[in-house]
Amino acid sequence: MKPEENLKKEILRNVPLFSEMDVSHLNEISEIGRIEQFKKNQHIFLENDYYRGFYIVLKGNIKVYRISAEGKEYILHLRKPPQLFADVPLFEEGGNYPANAQALEDSLLLFISKEEFAGLIRKNPSIAFKMLAGFAKRMRQMTKKMEEISTKEVSNRLAGFIIEEIEKNGSIKLKEPFLCLTISKATVAAYLGTITETLSRAFKKLQEENIIVVNGKKIFVKDLKKLKQLAG
Amino acid sequence: MKPEENLKKEILRNVPLFSEMDVSHLNEISEIGRIEQFKKNQHIFLENDYYRGFYIVLKGNIKVYRISAEGKEYILHLRKPPQLFADVPLFEEGGNYPANAQALEDSLLLFISKEEFAGLIRKNPSIAFKMLAGFAKRMRQMTKKMEEISTKEVSNRLAGFIIEEIEKNGSIKLKEPFLCLTISKATVAAYLGTITETLSRAFKKLQEENIIVVNGKKIFVKDLKKLKQLAG
DNA sequence: CTGGTTTTCTGACTTAAGTCAAAGTAATTT
DNA sequence: AAATTACTTTGACTTAAGTCAGAAAACCAG
């Protein structure tokens, strides 16, 4: 078996959508999915491309974004293993991708075509419920983010972002939580709905208040309590 | 049959979730749902209340909102017939309502308990797919709104809101589209992620540019092309 | 290592939108 | 209809965050 195959099975087990499947089912999913490699900065699809199916991130980091009429980039999601993206259009009328997707680093994706997925869900209708749970969770996250963008200012949103990240990497439990950005600060800015200059000043502000220490791409949390307070 | 019963059946036929059900199924849904009346300003549920089930709007207007730590109201959704609300928590772990819901006018709702719904979906698994389609549509709307809030300014968001409303009431096809607000401008402001003063100025701006004419709660669209352009 | 590119930061300035206070208008009650 | 209340608009002011331009730092390829 190719080394990729092991990674594929390993990750599939962690995809919430497939988490309760037994081995034979996982093998089946593994069969219908096609592994695709993308170099850093390479696009996976563009807005308005014909919708072929969705992706599961096996390795790397993907940004899904749109460009506004005025040319401003707006980042809809950042996706790491074992997350899905472009799964929403599976259940929509229109036949095109509604946004752009680009690899932020060399990435490995599992592509599942809409036709294959239709077959899979026909055989395992319980996947529909998994999907509903996944959608529900994301809607919750989205409403939270929407609320944040319209009621909080940038430094508060940054505080929230840092907390999310140290929760994900588990270091929130340590005495000094930390995080190492795998994406550029310009990307973080667009994700928080702002621009690099403003983000830079927000980082400075948090540093001046002795809440964090920034060293290039590394961020050390000095005062988690205050950080949480800011994030609200 | 009570007059409410007719309204109930009539509306249920229009709920996308139930749209393709045959009469016997609709009757069944009608059976399990309980009609509830709410006076203007009355609350349907509050944040952190125990989650009992979801609602279908038969008549009236409902706002689902949250209050931020600083006391700012943020409106998540405005719901009219035949829309659903509080359906997302059906598929989530936590057992509480994640927001507040309040009637903006005297309203009639159909309440469906989570237990009854679980039974319904067991008998008609196809409802899960309807639900997925509904969630997908809403996620699309939410991403659109999020993008708008973080990239456009208030007058553009207002333009978008007016277009949505005249699309919904059908008057967009007329020579002079119009809309009659059923909610206060303070509510519109909170829905657009801003405050009354700023909204008032945005209305003024659109009027000064001869795009709309505002007369109390009535808004007449004079220049749909420009309005669409602003909305982007 | 070095020259060049990209990314990030800083400062000066502008602007959209928030705050506060007050006046004006509309709606409701008695 | 008068009075009370709620909603909306206006004006003066403040502020968060965007723009533009340039400096500094980090990253990479030859």
XYZ file of C-alpha atoms (C1' of nucleotides) in Angstrom:
524
model
C 0.000 0.000 0.000
C 1.218 3.475 -0.834
C 2.114 5.640 2.153
C -0.670 8.010 1.117
C -3.193 5.216 1.563
C -2.361 4.886 5.238
C -2.721 8.608 5.774
C -6.019 8.500 3.921
C -7.488 5.788 6.172
C -6.099 7.410 9.274
C -7.662 10.775 8.446
C -10.973 9.322 7.304
C -11.396 7.784 10.725
C -11.216 11.305 12.175
C -13.646 12.946 9.758
C -16.753 13.490 11.903
C -18.883 12.628 8.886
C -17.429 9.138 8.773
C -16.418 8.693 12.384
C -18.889 5.994 13.275
C -18.465 3.948 10.135
C -17.061 0.467 10.420
C -13.947 -0.589 8.583
C -15.708 -1.940 5.496
C -17.527 1.312 4.979
C -14.386 3.323 5.492
C -12.690 1.214 2.865
C -15.525 1.940 0.523
C -15.242 5.689 1.076
C -11.534 5.396 0.671
C -12.198 3.710 -2.675
C -14.490 6.333 -4.112
C -12.290 9.222 -3.026
C -9.444 10.308 -5.265
C -6.303 11.748 -3.739
C -5.184 15.051 -5.214
C -2.007 16.947 -4.508
C -1.730 20.713 -4.587
C 1.358 22.881 -4.404
C 1.450 25.957 -2.216
C -0.628 28.783 -3.760
C -2.192 26.442 -6.305
C -5.927 26.806 -6.790
C -8.251 23.878 -6.210
C -11.213 25.540 -7.888
C -12.394 28.995 -8.835
C -15.692 30.717 -8.330
C -18.213 29.699 -10.981
C -16.296 26.573 -11.963
C -18.617 23.682 -12.654
C -19.364 21.940 -9.329
C -17.865 18.461 -9.383
C -17.775 17.514 -5.718
C -16.248 18.241 -2.335
C -12.887 17.794 -0.637
C -11.529 16.443 2.626
C -8.234 17.931 3.797
C -5.710 15.140 4.510
C -2.695 17.394 4.877
C -1.989 21.094 4.558
C -4.096 24.206 4.783
C -6.777 25.511 2.450
C -8.373 28.905 2.194
C -11.824 29.379 0.712
C -12.361 32.983 -0.272
C -14.179 35.466 -2.423
C -13.127 38.738 -4.010
C -15.563 41.624 -3.633
C -16.476 43.965 -6.472
C -13.930 46.462 -5.103
C -11.225 43.817 -5.178
C -11.159 43.128 -1.452
C -10.471 39.537 -0.457
C -12.843 38.004 2.027
C -11.928 34.652 3.577
C -14.899 32.399 4.231
C -13.061 29.465 5.805
C -9.631 28.164 6.617
C -9.590 24.372 6.500
C -7.112 21.924 7.994
C -7.216 18.118 8.384
C -9.644 16.487 8.883
C -12.093 19.132 7.717
C -14.331 19.234 4.649
C -14.918 22.061 2.240
C -17.221 22.734 -0.692
C -19.749 20.289 0.723
C -22.592 22.807 0.995
C -23.262 22.960 -2.783
C -24.021 19.213 -2.710
C -27.482 20.175 -1.534
C -28.023 23.275 -3.601
C -29.630 23.830 -6.959
C -26.939 25.767 -8.771
C -24.172 23.763 -10.366
C -21.152 25.980 -9.680
C -18.616 26.510 -6.934
C -19.673 29.652 -5.062
C -16.125 30.682 -4.031
C -12.430 30.151 -4.717
C -10.228 27.629 -2.935
C -6.459 27.809 -2.750
C -3.768 25.775 -1.002
C -1.849 27.900 1.531
C 0.863 25.245 1.722
C 1.604 21.990 -0.084
C -1.551 20.022 0.564
C -3.109 16.613 0.094
C -6.839 16.433 -0.478
C -9.336 13.650 -0.913
C -11.809 14.518 -3.621
C -15.265 12.956 -3.578
C -17.429 13.569 -6.614
C -21.043 14.515 -6.154
C -22.150 11.407 -8.057
C -20.084 9.054 -5.890
C -21.338 10.798 -2.777
C -24.939 10.454 -3.954
C -24.349 6.708 -4.218
C -22.714 6.574 -0.796
C -25.530 8.415 0.917
C -28.083 6.178 -0.802
C -26.410 3.143 0.738
C -25.846 4.849 4.115
C -28.653 7.296 4.762
C -27.261 7.810 8.250
C -24.591 9.965 6.640
C -27.307 12.548 6.069
C -27.666 12.924 9.826
C -23.929 13.273 10.275
C -24.020 15.911 7.611
C -26.836 17.718 9.405
C -24.853 17.675 12.631
C -21.856 19.056 10.767
C -23.894 21.806 9.142
C -25.505 22.693 12.462
C -22.112 23.074 14.083
C -20.866 25.276 11.284
C -23.965 27.440 11.355
C -23.333 27.992 15.037
C -19.733 28.999 14.291
C -20.866 31.283 11.505
C -23.433 33.102 13.608
C -20.785 33.541 16.260
C -18.347 34.986 13.749
C -20.995 37.251 12.268
C -21.851 38.576 15.678
C -18.184 39.163 16.398
C -17.557 41.047 13.203
C -20.485 43.348 13.716
C -20.189 43.995 17.443
C -16.518 43.661 18.388
C -13.434 45.514 17.358
C -10.368 44.072 15.728
C -8.266 43.472 18.844
C -11.155 41.570 20.414
C -11.590 39.483 17.277
C -7.866 38.808 17.271
C -8.104 37.675 20.893
C -10.902 35.306 19.870
C -8.841 33.972 16.983
C -5.834 33.272 19.210
C -8.013 31.439 21.709
C -9.544 29.296 18.959
C -6.098 28.392 17.723
C -4.629 27.462 21.099
C -7.749 25.430 21.786
C -7.236 23.540 18.531
C -3.563 22.840 19.146
C -4.219 21.937 22.760
C -1.661 24.313 24.249
C -4.441 26.192 26.048
C -3.943 23.715 28.878
C -0.276 24.642 29.302
C 1.062 27.301 31.636
C 2.061 29.409 28.659
C -0.160 28.623 25.688
C 1.376 29.387 22.306
C 0.699 29.133 18.643
C 2.739 29.088 15.496
C 0.997 30.687 12.525
C 1.093 28.533 9.440
C -0.475 31.319 7.391
C 0.597 34.874 6.631
C -0.648 37.736 8.744
C -2.320 39.145 5.654
C -4.405 35.966 5.577
C -5.254 36.256 9.269
C -6.291 39.867 8.638
C -8.613 38.942 5.762
C -10.033 36.116 7.857
C -10.819 38.575 10.657
C -12.410 40.954 8.164
C -9.687 43.609 8.333
C -6.367 44.596 6.719
C -2.722 43.900 7.574
C -1.971 47.360 8.980
C -4.891 47.231 11.382
C -4.020 43.691 12.423
C -0.429 44.720 13.028
C -1.652 47.464 15.356
C -3.969 45.050 17.130
C -1.029 42.698 17.773
C 0.951 45.654 19.099
C -1.885 46.636 21.406
C -2.151 43.146 22.907
C 1.623 43.102 23.378
C 1.689 46.509 25.055
C -0.927 45.279 27.508
C 1.337 42.292 28.281
C -1.298 39.833 27.129
C 0.804 38.202 24.426
C 4.341 38.193 23.062
C 4.779 38.003 19.306
C 7.960 36.698 17.765
C 7.566 36.435 14.023
C 5.077 33.670 13.405
C 5.148 32.533 17.026
C 2.672 33.933 19.517
C 2.989 33.283 23.259
C 0.032 33.903 25.530
C 1.145 35.568 28.774
C -2.232 36.384 30.255
C -4.922 33.938 29.195
C -7.458 35.417 31.578
C -7.227 38.875 30.059
C -7.211 37.388 26.577
C -10.441 35.517 27.271
C -11.935 38.647 28.762
C -11.127 40.611 25.602
C -12.542 37.890 23.380
C -15.740 38.089 25.397
C -62.488 22.855 11.757
C -61.137 25.928 13.470
C -60.076 28.759 11.121
C -56.547 28.346 12.451
C -56.509 24.785 11.158
C -57.005 25.932 7.580
C -54.228 28.462 7.896
C -52.028 25.774 9.360
C -52.533 23.365 6.432
C -52.211 26.158 3.915
C -48.882 27.296 5.354
C -47.502 23.804 5.845
C -47.906 23.206 2.131
C -45.565 26.148 1.577
C -42.890 25.144 4.072
C -40.028 23.922 1.845
C -39.325 21.234 4.386
C -42.713 19.681 3.845
C -43.427 20.882 0.328
C -43.346 17.520 -1.385
C -45.295 15.615 1.223
C -48.620 14.151 0.264
C -51.798 15.064 2.081
C -51.686 12.250 4.606
C -48.200 13.216 5.710
C -49.141 16.847 5.944
C -52.044 15.898 8.143
C -49.673 13.988 10.346
C -47.340 16.953 10.699
C -50.305 19.140 11.349
C -51.243 16.743 14.130
C -47.935 16.729 15.913
C -47.530 20.504 15.735
C -49.103 22.683 18.396
C -50.330 26.150 17.492
C -49.100 28.890 19.785
C -50.116 32.524 19.814
C -47.812 35.363 20.772
C -48.634 39.001 21.348
C -46.426 41.742 19.950
C -43.161 42.014 21.915
C -43.803 38.725 23.711
C -40.844 36.378 23.940
C -41.037 32.879 22.495
C -37.888 31.715 24.254
C -34.800 33.154 25.864
C -31.150 32.284 25.479
C -30.208 29.268 27.593
C -33.799 28.117 28.008
C -34.076 24.344 27.812
C -34.400 23.365 24.131
C -37.844 21.901 23.517
C -38.193 22.114 19.739
C -38.529 24.422 16.771
C -41.157 26.740 15.310
C -42.772 27.427 11.953
C -44.104 30.939 11.455
C -47.752 30.803 10.344
C -48.465 34.507 10.745
C -46.548 37.513 11.990
C -42.896 38.378 12.288
C -40.243 36.981 14.604
C -36.808 38.264 15.481
C -34.084 35.957 16.731
C -31.373 37.947 18.455
C -28.557 38.002 20.942
C -27.281 40.649 23.327
C -23.530 41.145 23.413
C -21.539 41.561 26.599
C -21.618 45.334 26.057
C -25.393 45.259 25.797
C -25.576 45.660 22.016
C -28.387 43.794 20.301
C -27.456 41.681 17.335
C -30.226 40.281 15.153
C -29.491 36.852 13.748
C -32.647 36.330 11.728
C -35.980 37.890 10.943
C -38.557 35.219 10.171
C -41.898 35.466 8.393
C -44.310 32.782 7.138
C -43.577 30.113 6.062
C -40.098 30.089 7.583
C -38.641 27.964 10.389
C -36.559 29.048 13.313
C -34.665 27.332 16.116
C -34.297 24.222 13.972
C -30.495 24.160 14.032
C -30.246 22.956 17.688
C -32.169 19.816 16.683
C -28.854 18.450 15.471
C -26.583 19.804 18.138
C -25.326 18.374 21.367
C -26.196 21.122 23.819
C -29.732 21.209 25.091
C -30.408 24.955 25.232
C -31.669 27.655 22.911
C -28.623 29.610 21.712
C -30.454 32.928 21.259
C -33.597 34.869 22.145
C -36.749 34.957 20.020
C -39.390 37.636 20.209
C -42.589 38.410 18.283
C -42.371 41.759 16.477
C -46.132 41.738 15.917
C -49.009 39.518 16.992
C -47.940 36.145 15.639
C -49.101 32.606 15.175
C -46.523 29.844 15.363
C -46.570 26.099 14.933
C -44.405 24.450 17.549
C -42.898 21.039 16.838
C -41.168 19.341 19.745
C -37.818 17.694 19.207
C -39.269 14.337 20.241
C -42.155 14.539 17.778
C -39.769 15.635 15.074
C -37.451 12.731 15.801
C -40.404 10.404 15.237
C -41.381 12.174 12.044
C -37.922 11.990 10.558
C -37.686 8.306 11.473
C -40.817 7.612 9.437
C -39.783 9.971 6.614
C -36.017 9.991 6.316
C -36.375 12.052 3.163
C -37.056 14.998 5.451
C -33.385 14.896 6.346
C -32.540 15.791 2.761
C -35.020 18.627 2.733
C -33.428 19.826 5.922
C -29.980 19.636 4.352
C -31.205 21.670 1.390
C -32.666 24.217 3.785
C -29.460 24.434 5.809
C -27.394 24.745 2.638
C -29.503 27.648 1.451
C -29.202 29.400 4.774
C -25.458 28.904 4.934
C -25.227 30.546 1.537
C -27.278 33.487 2.808
C -25.181 33.726 5.928
C -21.865 33.772 4.078
C -23.302 36.453 1.821
C -24.366 38.545 4.788
C -21.035 38.051 6.522
C -19.200 39.172 3.429
C -21.456 42.202 3.174
C -20.950 43.234 6.770
C -17.192 43.021 6.540
C -16.646 44.523 3.098
C -19.496 46.954 2.430
C -20.629 50.091 4.118
C -24.005 50.749 5.631
C -25.674 52.433 2.644
C -24.660 49.502 0.440
C -26.009 47.026 2.978
C -29.227 49.025 3.152
C -29.478 48.883 -0.649
C -29.079 45.113 -0.442
C -31.753 44.889 2.236
C -34.241 46.902 0.170
C -33.627 44.703 -2.862
C -34.174 41.548 -0.813
C -37.445 42.920 0.486
C -38.828 44.011 -2.882
C -37.835 40.634 -4.292
C -39.748 38.899 -1.511
C -42.893 41.003 -1.950
C -42.685 40.734 -5.724
C -42.838 44.465 -6.386
C -39.376 44.362 -7.942
C -41.125 43.560 -11.219
C -43.180 46.769 -11.114
C -42.183 50.066 -12.652
C -41.804 51.572 -9.195
C -40.935 48.850 -6.664
C -41.887 49.671 -3.096
C -41.864 48.200 0.329
C -43.682 48.820 3.547
C -41.610 48.125 6.640
C -43.385 45.944 9.153
C -40.580 46.421 11.650
C -39.076 49.484 13.276
C -36.045 51.165 11.783
C -34.165 50.357 14.959
C -34.736 46.687 14.135
C -33.571 47.163 10.552
C -30.462 48.882 11.904
C -29.639 46.049 14.271
C -30.272 43.553 11.480
C -27.798 45.405 9.245
C -25.262 45.460 12.068
C -25.480 49.181 12.753
C -27.432 51.734 14.827
C -30.494 53.879 14.177
C -28.624 57.147 13.663
C -26.333 55.659 11.050
C -29.243 53.971 9.304
C -31.155 57.222 9.256
C -28.215 58.884 7.520
C -27.944 56.041 5.038
C -31.630 56.475 4.146
C -31.013 60.177 3.700
C -28.060 59.529 1.434
C -30.044 57.206 -0.833
C -32.815 59.776 -0.977
C -30.451 62.640 -1.821
C -29.116 60.582 -4.705
C -32.705 60.143 -5.948
C -32.503 56.383 -5.606
C -35.387 56.011 -3.171
C -38.127 58.061 -1.543
C -38.915 57.362 2.080
C -42.284 58.229 3.559
C -42.500 56.914 7.103
C -42.557 53.140 6.821
C -43.053 53.215 3.051
C -40.061 53.129 0.757
C -40.391 53.709 -2.992
C -37.585 52.704 -5.293
C -37.009 55.367 -7.948
C -33.830 54.013 -9.489
C -33.570 50.246 -9.265
C -30.478 50.132 -11.472
C -28.478 52.402 -9.181
C -29.822 50.566 -6.138
C -28.613 47.243 -7.530
C -25.281 48.799 -8.377
C -24.860 50.025 -4.803
C -25.837 46.646 -3.394
C -23.141 45.103 -5.595
C 26.614 35.694 1.639
C 24.096 38.950 -1.269
C 20.675 41.112 -3.960
C 15.985 40.942 -4.600
C 11.388 39.840 -3.424
C 7.835 39.455 -0.243
C 5.932 40.346 4.106
C 5.312 43.141 8.051
C 5.443 47.399 10.560
C 5.149 52.447 11.326
C 3.587 57.150 10.742
C 0.530 60.745 8.912
C -3.793 61.378 7.209
C -8.841 60.507 5.990
C -13.212 58.723 6.600
C -17.146 55.834 7.989
C -19.579 55.114 11.629
C -20.259 55.286 16.619
C -21.609 58.435 20.908
C -24.152 61.857 23.152
C -27.639 65.236 23.443
C -31.587 67.341 21.806
C -35.343 68.211 18.850
C -38.845 66.613 15.959
C -42.408 63.219 14.557
C -45.549 59.522 15.026
C -48.304 56.405 17.731
C -51.168 55.223 21.831
C -53.777 56.022 25.834
C -56.919 58.232 28.690
C -57.883 66.160 21.713
C -54.372 66.343 25.095
C -50.838 63.905 27.126
C -47.721 60.460 27.550
C -44.756 57.400 25.373
C -42.097 55.492 21.675
C -39.628 56.158 17.513
C -36.808 58.849 14.230
C -33.944 62.502 12.728
C -30.369 65.981 13.208
C -26.109 68.203 14.765
C -21.593 68.281 17.009
C -18.101 65.472 18.397
C -15.046 61.200 18.945
C -12.977 57.176 17.535
C -11.875 52.796 15.176
C -10.189 51.501 11.285
C -9.099 52.297 6.421
C -5.605 54.583 2.864
C -1.231 55.775 1.297
C 3.656 55.918 1.472
C 7.786 54.521 3.073
C 10.949 51.895 6.272
C 12.246 47.643 8.344
C 12.444 42.845 8.728
C 12.076 38.201 7.028
C 12.560 35.003 3.350
C 14.722 32.942 -0.852
C 17.488 32.015 -4.915
C 21.649 32.429 -7.223
